[in-house]
Short mmCIF file of C-alpha atoms and ligand atoms in Angstrom, two decimals:
data_model
loop_
_atom_site.label_atom_id
_atom_site.label_comp_id
_atom_site.label_asym_id
_atom_site.label_seq_id
_atom_site.Cartn_x
_atom_site.Cartn_y
_atom_site.Cartn_z
CA MET A 263 88.26 83.40 57.81
CA GLU A 264 91.37 85.43 58.57
CA GLN A 265 89.56 88.37 57.23
CA THR A 266 86.73 87.92 59.80
CA ILE A 267 89.22 87.73 62.56
CA HIS A 268 91.15 90.92 61.41
CA ASP A 269 87.75 92.64 61.33
CA GLU A 270 86.99 91.66 64.82
CA LEU A 271 90.12 92.87 66.06
CA GLN A 272 89.67 96.16 64.30
CA GLN A 273 85.96 96.30 65.65
CA ILE A 274 87.56 95.88 69.15
CA ARG A 275 90.15 98.61 68.44
CA ASN A 276 87.48 101.01 67.11
CA ARG A 277 85.36 100.66 70.29
CA GLY A 278 88.16 101.67 72.57
CA LEU A 279 88.14 98.33 74.21
CA TYR A 280 91.44 96.69 72.57
CA ARG A 281 93.63 94.94 75.30
CA ALA A 282 97.51 93.95 75.32
CA THR A 283 99.50 92.37 77.73
CA ARG A 284 102.68 94.31 79.23
CA LEU A 285 106.07 93.03 79.99
CA ILE A 286 107.43 93.65 83.36
CA GLN A 287 110.94 92.89 84.54
CA GLY A 288 111.67 91.06 87.56
CA ARG A 289 109.39 90.58 90.49
CA GLN A 290 105.63 91.76 91.55
CA SER A 291 107.50 94.53 93.91
CA ALA A 292 106.29 97.81 94.84
CA ARG A 293 108.27 99.16 92.00
CA VAL A 294 108.52 97.32 88.71
CA VAL A 295 110.45 97.93 85.37
CA LEU A 296 107.48 98.02 82.84
CA GLU A 297 108.72 97.96 79.21
CA GLY A 298 112.06 99.44 80.29
CA CYS A 299 110.81 102.14 82.65
CA GLU A 300 110.84 102.01 86.20
CA THR A 301 107.27 102.44 87.58
CA LEU A 302 105.25 102.31 90.94
CA LEU A 303 103.03 99.21 90.71
CA LEU A 304 99.30 100.50 91.72
CA CYS A 305 97.66 97.58 90.06
CA SER A 306 98.45 93.96 91.71
CA ASN A 307 96.66 91.97 93.99
CA ASN A 308 99.71 91.10 95.66
CA TYR A 309 98.50 92.80 98.79
CA LEU A 310 100.53 91.92 101.54
CA GLY A 311 103.68 91.38 99.19
CA LEU A 312 104.05 87.75 99.91
CA ALA A 313 104.82 86.87 96.49
CA GLU A 314 108.48 87.66 97.42
CA HIS A 315 108.48 86.59 100.79
CA PRO A 316 111.65 84.38 101.33
CA ALA A 317 109.46 81.84 103.52
CA LEU A 318 107.42 80.92 100.44
CA THR A 319 110.20 80.93 98.17
CA GLU A 320 111.95 78.60 100.54
CA ALA A 321 109.01 76.40 101.07
CA ALA A 322 108.60 75.98 97.13
CA ILE A 323 112.06 75.48 96.76
CA ARG A 324 111.80 72.32 99.60
CA ALA A 325 108.97 70.95 98.07
CA THR A 326 110.14 70.82 94.29
CA GLU A 327 113.50 69.05 95.87
CA ARG A 328 111.54 66.53 97.57
CA PHE A 329 108.42 66.05 95.38
CA GLY A 330 109.50 66.95 92.28
CA THR A 331 107.74 69.57 89.88
CA SER A 332 104.42 68.17 88.69
CA SER A 333 101.61 66.26 90.21
CA GLY A 334 101.46 64.05 87.14
CA ALA A 335 97.71 63.95 86.83
CA SER A 336 94.51 64.67 88.37
CA ARG A 337 94.05 63.69 91.87
CA LEU A 338 91.30 61.09 90.87
CA VAL A 339 93.82 59.41 88.48
CA SER A 340 97.45 59.35 89.95
CA GLY A 341 96.79 60.15 93.36
CA THR A 342 96.67 62.84 95.82
CA MET A 343 99.90 63.90 97.11
CA GLU A 344 100.90 64.56 101.05
CA LEU A 345 101.09 68.27 100.15
CA HIS A 346 97.14 68.37 98.72
CA GLU A 347 96.07 67.19 102.07
CA LEU A 348 98.33 69.07 104.36
CA LEU A 349 97.00 72.11 102.62
CA GLU A 350 93.78 71.09 102.77
CA ALA A 351 93.91 70.53 106.63
CA ASP A 352 95.59 73.93 106.80
CA VAL A 353 92.56 75.60 105.01
CA ALA A 354 89.91 73.87 107.30
CA ARG A 355 91.71 75.15 110.32
CA PHE A 356 92.10 78.56 108.89
CA LYS A 357 88.32 79.16 107.71
CA GLN A 358 87.21 76.82 110.72
CA SER A 359 85.35 74.54 108.44
CA GLU A 360 84.88 71.05 108.67
CA SER A 361 86.82 70.24 105.62
CA ALA A 362 88.29 71.88 102.30
CA LEU A 363 89.37 71.26 98.74
CA ILE A 364 91.88 72.66 96.67
CA PHE A 365 91.11 73.79 92.90
CA ASN A 366 93.54 74.92 90.46
CA SER A 367 92.60 78.65 90.30
CA GLY A 368 89.70 80.86 91.61
CA TYR A 369 88.23 80.68 88.00
CA ALA A 370 88.27 76.73 88.03
CA ALA A 371 86.74 76.75 91.60
CA ASN A 372 83.72 78.80 90.67
CA THR A 373 83.06 77.24 87.61
CA GLY A 374 83.64 73.90 88.74
CA ILE A 375 81.31 74.21 92.39
CA ILE A 376 78.71 76.26 90.75
CA SER A 377 78.01 73.70 87.93
CA ALA A 378 78.51 70.42 90.34
CA ILE A 379 75.81 71.49 92.96
CA VAL A 380 72.98 73.08 91.17
CA GLY A 381 71.81 72.58 87.90
CA ARG A 382 68.44 72.27 85.72
CA GLY A 383 65.38 72.72 87.80
CA ASP A 384 67.53 74.77 90.30
CA VAL A 385 67.88 78.44 90.90
CA ILE A 386 70.69 80.89 91.56
CA PHE A 387 70.61 84.15 93.03
CA SER A 388 73.53 86.26 91.99
CA ASP A 389 74.77 89.75 92.66
CA ARG A 390 74.82 91.80 89.85
CA LEU A 391 78.67 92.79 90.01
CA ASN A 392 79.70 89.13 90.78
CA HIS A 393 83.24 88.23 89.22
CA ALA A 394 83.16 86.80 85.74
CA SER A 395 84.11 83.28 86.88
CA ILE A 396 81.04 83.34 89.17
CA ILE A 397 78.88 84.30 86.01
CA ASP A 398 80.47 81.43 83.92
CA GLY A 399 79.91 78.85 86.61
CA VAL A 400 76.26 79.96 86.53
CA ARG A 401 75.93 79.69 82.67
CA LEU A 402 77.52 76.09 83.00
CA SER A 403 75.27 74.96 85.55
CA GLY A 404 72.13 75.35 83.40
CA ALA A 405 70.25 76.18 86.37
CA LYS A 406 67.99 79.23 86.49
CA LEU A 407 69.67 82.73 87.09
CA VAL A 408 68.09 85.48 89.30
CA ARG A 409 70.09 88.40 89.35
CA TYR A 410 69.72 90.61 92.19
CA PRO A 411 70.73 94.74 92.29
CA HIS A 412 74.17 95.11 93.81
CA ASN A 413 74.26 94.33 97.64
CA ASP A 414 70.51 94.80 97.82
CA ALA A 415 69.30 92.12 100.20
CA ALA A 416 65.84 93.71 100.67
CA THR A 417 64.98 93.09 96.74
CA LEU A 418 66.60 89.48 97.11
CA ALA A 419 64.32 88.91 100.08
CA LYS A 420 61.47 89.73 97.78
CA VAL A 421 62.64 87.66 94.69
CA MET A 422 63.18 84.73 96.60
CA GLU A 423 59.79 84.70 98.15
CA LYS A 424 58.64 84.40 94.48
CA GLN A 425 60.82 81.36 93.73
CA ARG A 426 59.56 79.16 96.57
CA GLY A 427 59.22 75.61 95.88
CA THR A 428 61.66 74.99 93.09
CA GLY A 429 64.54 72.71 93.31
CA ARG A 430 68.01 73.54 95.32
CA CYS A 431 68.64 77.32 95.78
CA LEU A 432 72.07 78.93 95.99
CA ILE A 433 72.69 82.28 96.92
CA VAL A 434 76.46 83.44 95.43
CA THR A 435 78.25 86.58 96.21
CA ASP A 436 81.56 87.99 95.84
CA GLY A 437 82.83 88.88 99.64
CA VAL A 438 84.63 91.86 98.56
CA PHE A 439 83.77 93.14 95.12
CA SER A 440 86.81 92.89 92.87
CA MET A 441 86.11 96.25 90.97
CA ASP A 442 84.81 98.28 93.71
CA GLY A 443 86.18 97.17 96.83
CA ASP A 444 82.93 97.11 98.98
CA LEU A 445 81.72 94.12 101.03
CA ALA A 446 78.94 92.14 100.39
CA PRO A 447 75.81 92.10 103.09
CA LEU A 448 76.91 88.67 104.51
CA LYS A 449 74.69 89.06 107.61
CA GLU A 450 71.59 89.52 105.70
CA LEU A 451 72.61 87.14 102.92
CA ALA A 452 72.90 84.61 105.58
CA VAL A 453 69.68 85.18 107.25
CA LEU A 454 67.84 84.72 103.57
CA ALA A 455 70.03 81.50 103.08
CA SER A 456 68.71 79.98 106.43
CA ARG A 457 65.08 81.05 105.82
CA HIS A 458 64.79 79.62 102.86
CA GLY A 459 67.01 76.54 102.78
CA ALA A 460 69.42 77.92 100.37
CA LEU A 461 73.15 77.27 100.21
CA LEU A 462 75.24 80.62 100.73
CA MET A 463 78.49 80.68 98.71
CA VAL A 464 80.95 83.45 99.25
CA ASP A 465 83.97 84.11 96.92
CA ASP A 466 86.51 86.02 99.20
CA ALA A 467 89.43 86.32 96.69
CA HIS A 468 90.05 89.77 97.64
CA GLY A 469 89.29 89.43 101.60
CA CYS A 470 91.34 86.49 102.19
CA GLY A 471 94.50 87.18 103.99
CA VAL A 472 93.53 90.94 104.12
CA LEU A 473 90.55 91.21 106.30
CA GLY A 474 89.74 89.86 110.00
CA ARG A 475 91.94 89.85 112.83
CA GLU A 476 93.49 86.64 111.78
CA GLY A 477 93.14 87.28 108.13
CA ARG A 478 90.54 84.83 107.57
CA GLY A 479 88.61 87.11 105.05
CA SER A 480 85.25 89.08 104.91
CA ALA A 481 83.25 86.25 106.98
CA GLU A 482 85.52 86.67 109.93
CA LEU A 483 85.50 90.26 109.95
CA LEU A 484 81.55 90.19 110.04
CA GLY A 485 81.68 87.37 112.79
CA LEU A 486 80.16 85.03 110.25
CA LEU A 487 82.78 81.99 109.57
CA GLY A 488 80.36 79.54 110.61
CA SER A 489 77.18 80.68 108.83
CA ILE A 490 78.38 80.12 105.03
CA ASP A 491 78.32 76.86 103.48
CA ILE A 492 81.05 77.27 100.90
CA HIS A 493 83.88 79.62 101.36
CA VAL A 494 85.88 80.20 98.34
CA GLY A 495 89.17 81.87 98.47
CA THR A 496 92.34 81.96 96.13
CA PHE A 497 96.00 81.91 96.88
CA GLY A 498 97.06 83.96 94.03
CA LYS A 499 96.26 87.32 95.52
CA ALA A 500 97.16 88.29 98.99
CA LEU A 501 98.73 85.08 99.65
CA GLY A 502 101.18 85.56 97.05
CA SER A 503 101.07 81.83 95.75
CA PHE A 504 98.44 80.34 93.24
CA GLY A 505 95.26 78.11 93.20
CA ALA A 506 92.22 78.42 95.14
CA TYR A 507 90.17 76.63 97.79
CA ALA A 508 86.64 75.76 98.78
CA ALA A 509 86.04 75.47 102.81
CA LEU A 510 82.90 73.58 103.30
CA SER A 511 81.36 70.50 104.89
CA SER A 512 82.75 67.06 104.37
CA GLU A 513 79.72 66.06 102.21
CA LEU A 514 80.01 69.03 100.13
CA ARG A 515 83.65 68.07 99.67
CA GLU A 516 82.63 64.60 98.63
CA LEU A 517 80.01 65.93 96.01
CA LEU A 518 82.63 68.13 94.48
CA ILE A 519 85.00 65.37 94.17
CA ASN A 520 82.39 63.30 92.44
CA ARG A 521 80.82 66.15 90.22
CA ALA A 522 83.31 69.20 89.84
CA ARG A 523 84.76 68.89 86.26
CA SER A 524 87.52 71.42 86.76
CA PHE A 525 88.57 69.22 89.51
CA ILE A 526 88.19 65.90 87.92
CA PHE A 527 89.38 66.81 84.32
CA SER A 528 92.43 68.72 85.19
CA THR A 529 95.95 68.06 86.56
CA SER A 530 96.03 69.34 90.18
CA LEU A 531 98.48 71.59 91.53
CA PRO A 532 102.41 71.07 91.77
CA PRO A 533 104.10 70.57 95.03
CA ALA A 534 105.96 74.19 94.71
CA VAL A 535 102.79 75.84 94.73
CA LEU A 536 100.91 73.80 97.45
CA ALA A 537 103.82 74.37 99.91
CA ALA A 538 103.89 78.05 98.95
CA SER A 539 100.46 78.27 99.99
CA SER A 540 100.55 76.26 103.30
CA ALA A 541 103.52 78.74 104.03
CA ALA A 542 101.50 81.88 103.23
CA LEU A 543 98.68 80.82 105.68
CA ARG A 544 101.01 80.36 108.15
CA ILE A 545 102.22 83.94 107.92
CA VAL A 546 98.84 85.42 107.69
CA GLN A 547 97.90 83.80 111.02
CA SER A 548 101.12 85.04 112.78
CA GLU A 549 102.19 88.60 114.23
CA GLU A 550 103.82 89.26 110.99
CA GLY A 551 100.71 88.84 109.11
CA ARG A 552 98.82 91.20 111.48
CA ILE A 553 101.43 93.88 110.97
CA LEU A 554 101.14 93.42 107.37
CA ARG A 555 97.55 93.88 107.40
CA GLU A 556 97.97 97.00 109.78
CA ARG A 557 100.23 98.66 107.38
CA LEU A 558 98.33 97.74 104.37
CA TYR A 559 95.09 99.63 105.99
CA ALA A 560 97.02 102.47 107.01
CA GLY A 561 98.41 102.94 103.49
CA THR A 562 95.05 102.54 102.03
CA ALA A 563 93.43 105.22 104.53
CA LEU A 564 96.11 107.81 103.59
CA PHE A 565 95.93 107.10 99.79
CA LYS A 566 92.16 107.54 99.82
CA GLU A 567 92.22 110.60 102.15
CA ARG A 568 94.48 112.45 99.37
CA LEU A 569 92.36 111.49 96.63
CA HIS A 570 89.37 112.72 98.17
CA GLN A 571 90.87 115.95 99.10
CA ALA A 572 91.80 116.41 95.65
CA GLY A 573 88.21 115.88 94.71
CA PHE A 574 87.88 112.32 93.23
CA ARG A 575 85.21 109.90 94.02
CA THR A 576 86.15 106.44 95.09
CA GLY A 577 83.02 104.62 95.59
CA ASP A 578 81.83 102.84 98.80
CA GLY A 579 84.62 100.47 99.35
CA THR A 580 86.53 100.30 102.55
CA THR A 581 89.25 97.99 101.36
CA GLN A 582 92.58 98.00 99.73
CA ILE A 583 90.75 98.12 96.24
CA VAL A 584 90.27 101.65 95.53
CA PRO A 585 88.68 102.66 92.26
CA ILE A 586 88.80 106.31 90.83
CA MET A 587 85.87 107.24 89.16
CA THR A 588 86.56 108.34 85.51
CA GLY A 589 83.40 108.00 83.20
CA ASP A 590 83.98 106.96 79.71
CA ALA A 591 86.50 104.26 78.12
CA ASP A 592 88.56 107.10 76.23
CA VAL A 593 89.11 109.16 79.27
CA THR A 594 90.30 106.40 81.35
CA MET A 595 92.64 104.87 78.89
CA GLN A 596 94.13 108.06 78.48
CA PHE A 597 94.37 108.76 82.11
CA SER A 598 96.29 105.47 82.57
CA LYS A 599 98.56 106.26 79.61
CA LEU A 600 99.47 109.68 81.04
CA LEU A 601 100.17 108.06 84.36
CA LEU A 602 102.42 105.80 83.01
CA ALA A 603 104.50 108.51 81.61
CA GLU A 604 104.72 109.76 84.99
CA GLY A 605 105.84 106.54 86.39
CA LEU A 606 102.67 105.28 87.60
CA PHE A 607 101.20 101.87 86.53
CA VAL A 608 97.57 101.77 87.05
CA GLN A 609 94.79 99.89 84.83
CA GLY A 610 91.86 101.67 83.40
CA ILE A 611 88.75 99.27 83.54
CA ARG A 612 86.34 99.43 80.71
CA PRO A 613 83.48 97.15 79.80
CA PRO A 614 82.83 94.33 79.79
CA THR A 615 84.47 94.14 83.20
CA VAL A 616 82.35 97.08 84.73
CA PRO A 617 79.06 98.45 83.22
CA ALA A 618 79.27 101.36 80.35
CA GLY A 619 79.62 104.63 81.81
CA ALA A 620 81.47 103.31 85.10
CA CYS A 621 84.74 103.26 83.78
CA ARG A 622 87.40 103.53 86.31
CA LEU A 623 91.11 103.26 87.35
CA ARG A 624 91.37 100.58 89.82
CA CYS A 625 94.07 101.16 92.19
CA THR A 626 95.14 98.36 94.64
CA VAL A 627 97.28 99.22 97.41
CA MET A 628 99.83 96.88 98.90
CA ALA A 629 101.60 96.55 102.37
CA THR A 630 104.87 97.11 100.64
CA HIS A 631 104.13 100.61 99.43
CA THR A 632 105.55 103.05 101.65
CA ASP A 633 103.54 106.30 102.71
CA ALA A 634 105.76 108.33 100.33
CA ASP A 635 104.93 106.18 97.36
CA LEU A 636 101.27 106.73 98.11
CA LEU A 637 101.53 110.34 98.63
CA TRP A 638 103.56 110.71 95.49
CA ALA A 639 101.15 108.54 93.55
CA ALA A 640 98.11 110.46 94.83
CA GLU A 641 99.77 113.81 93.56
CA ARG A 642 100.57 112.32 90.12
CA ILE A 643 97.04 111.27 89.87
CA ALA A 644 95.68 114.67 91.08
CA ASP A 645 97.84 116.26 88.29
CA VAL A 646 96.71 114.18 85.49
CA GLY A 647 92.87 113.95 86.87
CA ARG A 648 92.97 117.99 86.42
CA SER A 649 94.84 118.14 83.11
CA LEU A 650 91.73 115.73 81.83
CA GLY A 651 89.11 117.86 83.45
CA VAL A 652 88.02 114.53 85.68
CA ILE A 653 88.31 116.88 88.78
C1 PLP B 7 90.73 87.09 90.70
C2 PLP B 7 89.49 86.40 91.03
C3 PLP B 7 88.75 85.01 90.81
C4 PLP B 7 89.85 84.23 89.97
O1 PLP B 7 90.99 83.67 90.80
P1 PLP B 7 92.36 83.19 90.16
O2 PLP B 7 92.78 82.20 90.98
O3 PLP B 7 92.83 84.27 89.71
O4 PLP B 7 91.82 82.40 88.57
C5 PLP B 7 87.72 84.52 91.04
N1 PLP B 7 86.92 85.34 91.89
C6 PLP B 7 87.27 86.61 92.39
C7 PLP B 7 86.15 87.72 92.96
C8 PLP B 7 88.55 87.24 91.71
O5 PLP B 7 88.82 88.41 92.02
#
């Protein structure tokens, strides 16, 4: 047994796909000390810098003092705490939905929701580039999977015609794709969902807090808040906290409470996390939130402009997720290693996270990066890119 595990690890190494965690000291700030060296952090999803916002810290401390450190059990076992209900009311107002349900993470939300609302005899239409947690939810559900080419609503329309007359139908997509930073064609998907009586579920993990005038996400940006049956969003990225929500109708919420196994069989989020998430939603919808978003958009535009001038390709994205296309896995990992030596912390992304041959450096901009940080980063990336022959 030990030998087979050793062999498997060796195989992962031989294929250039070995992964390991790295220790950083201190907080998730624009600059972090990584394994003893100061680096510019260009791979965090803490897009607005809220993970170190004093209002979130204060809310978490107060909630802990008042309500303790744990929720004690699943909400169906030892009871829902006031803070769960307060946060759900905050989310429903934020997403302008009838109601909301909190999940322990985005991963738990997607696996729990999809397997609760569809099953054998039903069909799921899923974008080819959807997040791994959606794919796992699809597998757990036992429903028939129909994958459509990335963002291709015309092909989806054709395959939906063919699937007529089966059980329940679900269209599921990322709102902002996590490895490309591009937006789903939500308007076209909403039209198809309505034409075929399908449910539309949008996972806006990277849009929530960042897109739209009030930060309500990709659906707000596209004027479609009311056209989506299930909005999923996470508190662990732009919102600087932890956990996830589904914003949906009261009946869908009831169904999830009765059927979503990740909700039923897992201890619910603790008071500190719930209170920090509520505080984050207040900031996102305030003037301060708008200023942070403007700063994020301006920094992203500057960074991309410099990368393009240097000759890099960064895909079709329009958001703070900036992929730099690098090709094969070895070059990509070498690229990220050389950048680290220059003081820049960026992750190389390889299969199975992205298709073979589509390796990239996934850079993410934060509102807490200064123009000087981003100009410096783009220069370092161009230097290393030239030395490796990527540009
Ligand atoms: C990060 C992410 C998730 C998972 O959310 P967690 O709260 O980190 O578990 C789900 N979907 C997408 C698109 C993500 O990027």
